[in-house]
């Protein structure tokens, strides 16, 4: 049911004026250039993740660096700019991933499979040429890594907000 909801959201996604103000507030020119290379669907997803992170940073985790967390959220899927998946490809991979229990992961020559599984590391490689602190790019690199979630609050919160959107 949740997947169906996500599918409908994706079809309806668009970036409005208010969204643009939000994005402009937290990203610099270089980051904006990267962000707008994402598909509209991924822009909207990253934006919604960032808005949720903002709430968390203003609420229960107000000790965190809010600007940094919002920037991480806006850029967490930036690896996806390497190949823009359409909604059909995305839905198909989600289903195949379930059916094969992730076994399709090895077919990295297929662009959409590679992006689906490896966009965190692709994003990390892309961002590491700029001057981000290690914890910033590492959070992006590990946002789908189930193994190292313990004791990493920033990562935990990114994942929580990512999964909601
Ligand atoms: Fe992701
Ligand atoms: Fe995401």
XYZ file of N, CA and C and ligand atoms in Angstrom:
497
model
N 0.833 -1.206 0.000
C 0.000 0.000 0.000
C 0.873 1.265 0.000
N 1.905 1.211 0.837
C 2.793 2.358 0.943
C 3.494 2.639 -0.384
N 3.883 1.546 -1.056
C 4.545 1.678 -2.360
C 3.611 2.348 -3.377
N 2.353 2.003 -3.312
C 1.376 2.596 -4.236
C 1.275 4.095 -3.967
N 1.264 4.428 -2.705
C 1.196 5.845 -2.319
C 2.424 6.590 -2.852
N 3.589 5.946 -2.683
C 4.841 6.547 -3.174
C 4.787 6.762 -4.685
N 4.218 5.780 -5.383
C 4.098 5.836 -6.836
C 3.240 7.036 -7.247
N 2.122 7.217 -6.561
C 1.219 8.332 -6.874
C 1.896 9.673 -6.568
N 2.595 9.738 -5.442
C 3.332 10.964 -5.103
C 4.313 11.290 -6.212
N 5.011 10.244 -6.675
C 6.054 10.455 -7.682
C 5.466 11.015 -8.975
N 4.307 10.518 -9.334
C 3.674 11.008 -10.563
C 3.252 12.467 -10.438
N 2.884 12.857 -9.227
C 2.375 14.215 -9.021
C 3.475 15.215 -8.666
N 4.715 14.736 -8.566
C 5.717 15.620 -7.975
C 6.068 16.809 -8.858
N 6.175 17.928 -8.228
C 6.647 19.136 -8.900
C 7.265 20.048 -7.844
N 8.150 20.914 -8.308
C 8.823 21.837 -7.395
C 8.139 23.188 -7.522
N 7.570 23.671 -6.443
C 6.885 24.959 -6.525
C 7.782 26.097 -6.007
N 7.243 27.283 -6.031
C 8.011 28.477 -5.660
C 8.543 28.384 -4.219
N 7.677 27.948 -3.321
C 8.086 27.810 -1.910
C 9.221 26.808 -1.750
N 9.114 25.719 -2.516
C 10.181 24.705 -2.483
C 11.499 25.334 -2.914
N 11.431 26.131 -3.965
C 12.653 26.759 -4.481
C 13.291 27.685 -3.459
N 12.446 28.417 -2.731
C 12.977 29.305 -1.683
C 13.712 28.475 -0.630
N 13.090 27.375 -0.255
C 13.690 26.472 0.745
C 15.048 25.955 0.262
N 15.075 25.454 -0.959
C 16.309 24.869 -1.501
C 17.407 25.930 -1.598
N 17.023 27.113 -2.086
C 17.995 28.204 -2.228
C 18.581 28.655 -0.900
N 17.797 28.484 0.151
C 18.252 28.911 1.465
C 19.390 28.025 1.985
N 19.360 26.751 1.622
C 20.307 25.815 2.229
C 21.429 25.342 1.312
N 21.295 25.550 0.014
C 22.343 25.059 -0.893
C 23.108 26.211 -1.543
N 24.405 26.012 -1.749
C 25.184 27.017 -2.483
C 25.037 26.777 -3.986
N 25.662 27.625 -4.789
C 25.461 27.552 -6.245
C 25.848 26.207 -6.853
N 26.978 25.694 -6.415
C 27.453 24.406 -6.945
C 26.442 23.294 -6.593
N 25.989 23.350 -5.342
C 25.039 22.326 -4.874
C 23.691 22.441 -5.594
N 23.302 23.678 -5.862
C 22.039 23.886 -6.600
C 22.135 23.281 -7.994
N 23.281 23.496 -8.592
C 23.499 22.955 -9.937
C 23.353 21.426 -9.926
N 23.948 20.802 -8.921
C 23.841 19.334 -8.800
C 22.394 18.930 -8.511
N 21.788 19.609 -7.549
C 20.424 19.254 -7.123
C 19.449 19.255 -8.291
N 19.552 20.283 -9.136
C 18.576 20.390 -10.226
C 18.872 19.425 -11.388
N 19.940 18.656 -11.252
C 20.187 17.583 -12.218
C 19.410 16.320 -11.836
N 18.913 16.280 -10.614
C 18.092 15.129 -10.196
C 16.764 15.151 -10.956
N 16.144 13.990 -11.091
C 14.798 13.981 -11.681
C 13.868 14.743 -10.732
N 12.764 15.253 -11.254
C 11.815 15.997 -10.411
C 11.361 15.112 -9.238
N 11.151 13.856 -9.551
C 10.726 12.896 -8.533
C 11.743 12.833 -7.379
N 13.024 12.785 -7.715
C 14.058 12.724 -6.674
C 14.267 14.076 -5.998
N 14.066 15.168 -6.757
C 14.143 16.501 -6.126
C 13.090 16.608 -5.034
N 11.898 16.189 -5.371
C 10.784 16.291 -4.424
C 11.030 15.384 -3.210
N 11.507 14.185 -3.479
C 11.804 13.245 -2.394
C 12.865 13.828 -1.450
N 13.920 14.401 -2.022
C 15.003 14.954 -1.203
C 14.507 16.164 -0.405
N 13.675 16.941 -1.051
C 13.099 18.108 -0.400
C 12.216 17.700 0.789
N 11.374 16.713 0.589
C 10.507 16.260 1.676
C 11.321 15.650 2.812
N 12.391 14.953 2.443
C 13.288 14.394 3.464
C 13.918 15.546 4.264
N 14.326 16.592 3.553
C 14.952 17.746 4.209
C 13.970 18.474 5.133
N 12.729 18.592 4.703
C 11.731 19.269 5.542
C 11.473 18.473 6.821
N 11.467 17.164 6.706
C 11.294 16.325 7.900
C 12.497 16.423 8.827
N 13.679 16.459 8.235
C 14.902 16.578 9.043
C 14.914 17.911 9.787
N 14.447 18.941 9.115
C 14.379 20.260 9.756
C 13.511 20.187 11.016
N 12.376 19.515 10.883
C 11.474 19.367 12.042
C 12.164 18.629 13.183
N 12.872 17.565 12.837
C 13.565 16.783 13.869
C 14.629 17.643 14.551
N 15.354 18.436 13.761
C 16.427 19.272 14.312
C 15.882 20.453 15.124
N 14.656 20.825 14.863
C 14.059 21.922 15.640
C 13.288 21.362 16.832
N 13.094 20.054 16.845
C 12.337 19.428 17.920
C 13.209 18.589 18.818
N 13.040 17.295 18.713
C 13.674 16.401 19.696
C 15.202 16.362 19.596
N 15.776 16.698 18.448
C 17.239 16.664 18.331
C 17.806 18.043 18.024
N 17.449 19.003 18.856
C 17.855 20.382 18.566
C 19.330 20.666 18.871
N 20.055 19.625 19.269
C 21.506 19.765 19.464
C 22.283 19.557 18.162
N 21.597 19.067 17.136
C 22.279 18.793 15.856
C 22.459 20.072 15.038
N 23.426 20.067 14.142
C 23.658 21.190 13.234
C 22.573 21.153 12.144
N 21.581 21.992 12.323
C 20.402 21.937 11.450
C 20.756 22.185 9.981
N 21.558 23.220 9.732
C 21.898 23.538 8.333
C 22.622 22.384 7.646
N 23.522 21.770 8.400
C 24.270 20.627 7.852
C 23.314 19.465 7.552
N 22.412 19.191 8.484
C 21.485 18.064 8.305
C 20.543 18.285 7.109
N 20.110 19.518 6.946
C 19.204 19.820 5.820
C 19.957 19.672 4.499
N 21.197 20.139 4.492
C 22.031 20.004 3.293
C 22.267 18.523 2.966
N 22.551 17.738 3.987
C 22.746 16.289 3.782
C 21.485 15.692 3.159
N 20.345 16.066 3.710
C 19.085 15.498 3.207
C 18.851 15.891 1.756
N 19.129 17.149 1.434
C 18.901 17.603 0.049
C 19.845 16.902 -0.937
N 21.018 16.508 -0.441
C 22.023 15.928 -1.352
C 22.183 14.415 -1.193
N 21.410 13.790 -0.313
C 21.710 12.385 0.012
C 21.582 11.442 -1.185
N 20.693 11.752 -2.129
C 20.518 10.871 -3.297
C 21.183 11.440 -4.548
N 22.155 12.323 -4.358
C 22.738 13.046 -5.495
C 23.430 12.097 -6.485
N 23.821 10.909 -6.013
C 24.407 9.907 -6.914
C 23.465 9.533 -8.050
N 22.185 9.786 -7.832
C 21.205 9.425 -8.856
C 21.252 10.331 -10.086
N 22.038 11.400 -10.035
C 22.131 12.252 -11.232
C 22.889 11.544 -12.355
N 23.611 10.501 -11.984
C 24.381 9.801 -13.016
C 23.488 9.080 -14.027
N 22.335 8.664 -13.577
C 21.378 8.063 -14.509
C 19.963 8.327 -13.990
N 19.165 9.006 -14.784
C 17.808 9.329 -14.330
C 16.866 8.175 -14.618
N 16.454 7.513 -13.554
C 15.493 6.418 -13.716
C 14.098 6.982 -13.889
N 13.307 6.379 -14.758
C 11.914 6.809 -14.789
C 11.112 5.966 -13.787
N 9.888 6.353 -13.583
C 9.078 5.726 -12.523
C 8.795 4.250 -12.819
N 8.741 3.895 -14.097
C 8.504 2.482 -14.459
C 9.733 1.636 -14.079
N 10.918 2.140 -14.466
C 12.158 1.419 -14.111
C 12.269 1.276 -12.590
N 11.992 2.370 -11.913
C 12.116 2.365 -10.464
C 11.167 1.331 -9.852
N 9.928 1.329 -10.295
C 8.939 0.394 -9.741
C 9.347 -1.046 -10.037
N 9.830 -1.272 -11.249
C 10.250 -2.611 -11.653
C 11.393 -3.115 -10.773
N 12.346 -2.246 -10.505
C 13.492 -2.660 -9.685
C 13.058 -2.948 -8.253
N 12.163 -2.126 -7.739
C 11.684 -2.356 -6.373
C 11.045 -3.750 -6.289
N 10.247 -4.092 -7.305
C 9.574 -5.401 -7.320
C 10.608 -6.535 -7.488
N 11.523 -6.354 -8.463
C 12.545 -7.390 -8.700
C 13.444 -7.581 -7.484
N 13.742 -6.481 -6.811
C 14.566 -6.557 -5.612
C 13.885 -7.434 -4.564
N 12.591 -7.230 -4.406
C 11.812 -8.034 -3.438
C 11.806 -9.499 -3.860
N 11.461 -9.727 -5.137
C 11.303 -11.096 -5.631
C 12.611 -11.892 -5.568
N 13.718 -11.224 -5.884
C 15.006 -11.942 -5.937
C 15.776 -11.776 -4.625
N 15.171 -11.163 -3.657
C 15.819 -10.860 -2.362
C 17.175 -10.179 -2.575
N 17.187 -9.242 -3.496
C 18.395 -8.437 -3.709
C 19.430 -9.057 -4.634
N 19.121 -10.236 -5.178
C 20.135 -10.922 -6.003
C 20.438 -10.190 -7.314
N 19.548 -9.317 -7.746
C 19.810 -8.579 -9.003
C 20.919 -7.535 -8.826
N 21.292 -7.318 -7.589
C 22.300 -6.315 -7.241
C 23.599 -6.445 -8.043
N 23.936 -7.688 -8.381
C 25.232 -7.918 -9.046
C 25.254 -7.448 -10.505
N 24.084 -7.183 -11.073
C 24.067 -6.775 -12.483
C 24.333 -5.274 -12.626
N 25.494 -4.877 -12.187
C 25.791 -3.440 -12.128
C 26.000 -2.810 -13.511
N 26.111 -3.656 -14.529
C 26.249 -3.097 -15.884
C 24.931 -2.494 -16.362
N 23.838 -2.966 -15.782
C 22.533 -2.382 -16.113
C 22.431 -1.081 -15.324
N 22.355 0.031 -16.053
C 22.462 1.349 -15.413
C 21.487 1.554 -14.258
N 20.220 1.200 -14.483
C 19.256 1.487 -13.407
C 19.496 0.605 -12.186
N 19.996 -0.602 -12.393
C 20.311 -1.466 -11.242
C 21.496 -0.876 -10.479
N 22.497 -0.440 -11.227
C 23.675 0.152 -10.597
C 23.296 1.369 -9.741
N 22.464 2.222 -10.303
C 22.069 3.430 -9.575
C 21.221 3.086 -8.355
N 20.331 2.150 -8.515
C 19.443 1.783 -7.408
C 20.248 1.336 -6.184
N 21.246 0.477 -6.418
C 22.005 -0.060 -5.282
C 23.215 0.786 -4.896
N 23.813 1.445 -5.888
C 25.101 2.100 -5.604
C 25.066 3.627 -5.576
N 23.880 4.225 -5.638
C 23.874 5.697 -5.658
C 24.507 6.332 -4.422
N 24.492 5.672 -3.234
C 25.156 6.331 -2.100
C 26.667 6.489 -2.323
N 27.302 5.451 -2.842
C 28.753 5.527 -3.059
C 29.081 6.426 -4.261
N 28.199 6.411 -5.254
C 28.392 7.298 -6.420
C 28.295 8.763 -5.959
N 27.334 9.032 -5.100
C 27.165 10.379 -4.548
C 28.358 10.785 -3.698
N 28.832 9.839 -2.910
C 30.020 10.079 -2.076
C 31.220 10.447 -2.950
N 31.437 9.663 -4.002
C 32.566 9.927 -4.899
C 32.451 11.296 -5.577
N 31.226 11.636 -5.905
C 30.974 12.918 -6.549
C 31.269 14.088 -5.603
N 30.841 13.947 -4.344
C 30.966 15.059 -3.393
C 32.354 15.168 -2.772
N 33.088 14.068 -2.770
C 34.363 14.097 -2.034
C 35.408 15.006 -2.679
N 35.181 15.401 -3.932
C 36.111 16.349 -4.565
C 35.929 17.772 -4.032
N 34.820 18.011 -3.338
C 34.599 19.327 -2.733
C 35.002 19.267 -1.266
N 34.951 20.414 -0.595
C 35.487 20.409 0.770
C 34.449 20.138 1.863
N 33.855 18.988 1.820
C 32.906 18.659 2.891
C 33.642 17.937 4.003
N 33.123 18.067 5.239
C 33.740 17.298 6.307
C 33.406 15.823 6.119
N 34.269 14.985 6.648
C 34.135 13.534 6.494
C 32.740 13.036 6.908
N 32.265 13.529 8.048
C 30.982 13.018 8.559
C 29.831 13.353 7.606
N 29.974 14.443 6.873
C 28.947 14.851 5.912
C 28.851 13.834 4.769
N 29.994 13.578 4.137
C 29.943 12.672 2.974
C 29.791 11.213 3.400
N 30.255 10.885 4.604
C 30.081 9.506 5.073
C 28.629 9.172 5.364
N 27.893 10.172 5.838
C 26.471 9.949 6.096
C 25.756 9.637 4.784
N 26.130 10.378 3.739
C 25.530 10.130 2.420
C 25.936 8.748 1.898
N 27.189 8.427 2.075
C 27.699 7.136 1.595
C 26.983 5.952 2.251
N 26.594 6.115 3.486
C 26.043 4.977 4.237
C 24.531 5.016 4.436
N 23.835 5.862 3.662
C 22.421 6.019 4.008
C 21.557 4.793 3.724
N 22.089 3.824 2.960
C 21.342 2.562 2.828
C 22.110 1.380 3.423
N 23.145 1.687 4.170
C 23.965 0.622 4.748
C 23.408 0.214 6.111
N 22.853 -0.987 6.161
C 22.204 -1.433 7.402
C 23.191 -1.786 8.507
N 24.435 -2.001 8.131
C 25.384 -2.540 9.111
C 25.874 -1.520 10.126
N 25.999 -0.266 9.714
C 26.716 0.638 10.622
C 25.844 1.739 11.233
N 24.599 1.401 11.435
C 23.700 2.441 11.936
C 23.920 2.792 13.414
N 24.521 1.871 14.151
C 24.656 2.084 15.599
C 25.512 3.307 15.937
N 25.045 4.053 16.902
C 25.791 5.195 17.432
C 26.101 6.285 16.416
N 25.350 6.349 15.350
C 25.561 7.442 14.411
C 24.248 8.192 14.255
N 24.082 9.164 15.103
C 22.804 9.865 15.190
C 22.405 10.541 13.877
N 23.371 11.185 13.238
C 23.051 11.904 11.987
C 22.541 10.925 10.929
N 23.210 9.796 10.840
C 22.830 8.772 9.873
C 21.456 8.195 10.209
N 21.264 7.946 11.487
C 19.997 7.383 11.945
C 18.823 8.303 11.575
N 19.020 9.587 11.776
C 17.947 10.545 11.509
C 17.726 10.709 10.008
N 18.802 10.719 9.240
C 18.645 10.787 7.783
C 17.831 9.588 7.306
N 18.173 8.419 7.797
C 17.482 7.206 7.345
C 16.013 7.217 7.745
N 15.769 7.677 8.940
C 14.381 7.757 9.426
C 13.559 8.669 8.491
N 14.090 9.838 8.180
C 13.349 10.794 7.356
C 13.294 10.341 5.901
N 14.355 9.720 5.427
C 14.405 9.187 4.070
C 13.295 8.131 3.887
N 13.200 7.246 4.853
C 12.209 6.151 4.745
C 10.771 6.636 4.763
N 10.549 7.779 5.366
C 9.182 8.325 5.408
C 8.772 8.954 4.083
N 9.756 9.213 3.231
C 9.460 9.965 2.014
C 9.733 9.193 0.728
Fe 19.027 6.704 -1.371
Fe 16.413 8.898 -0.490
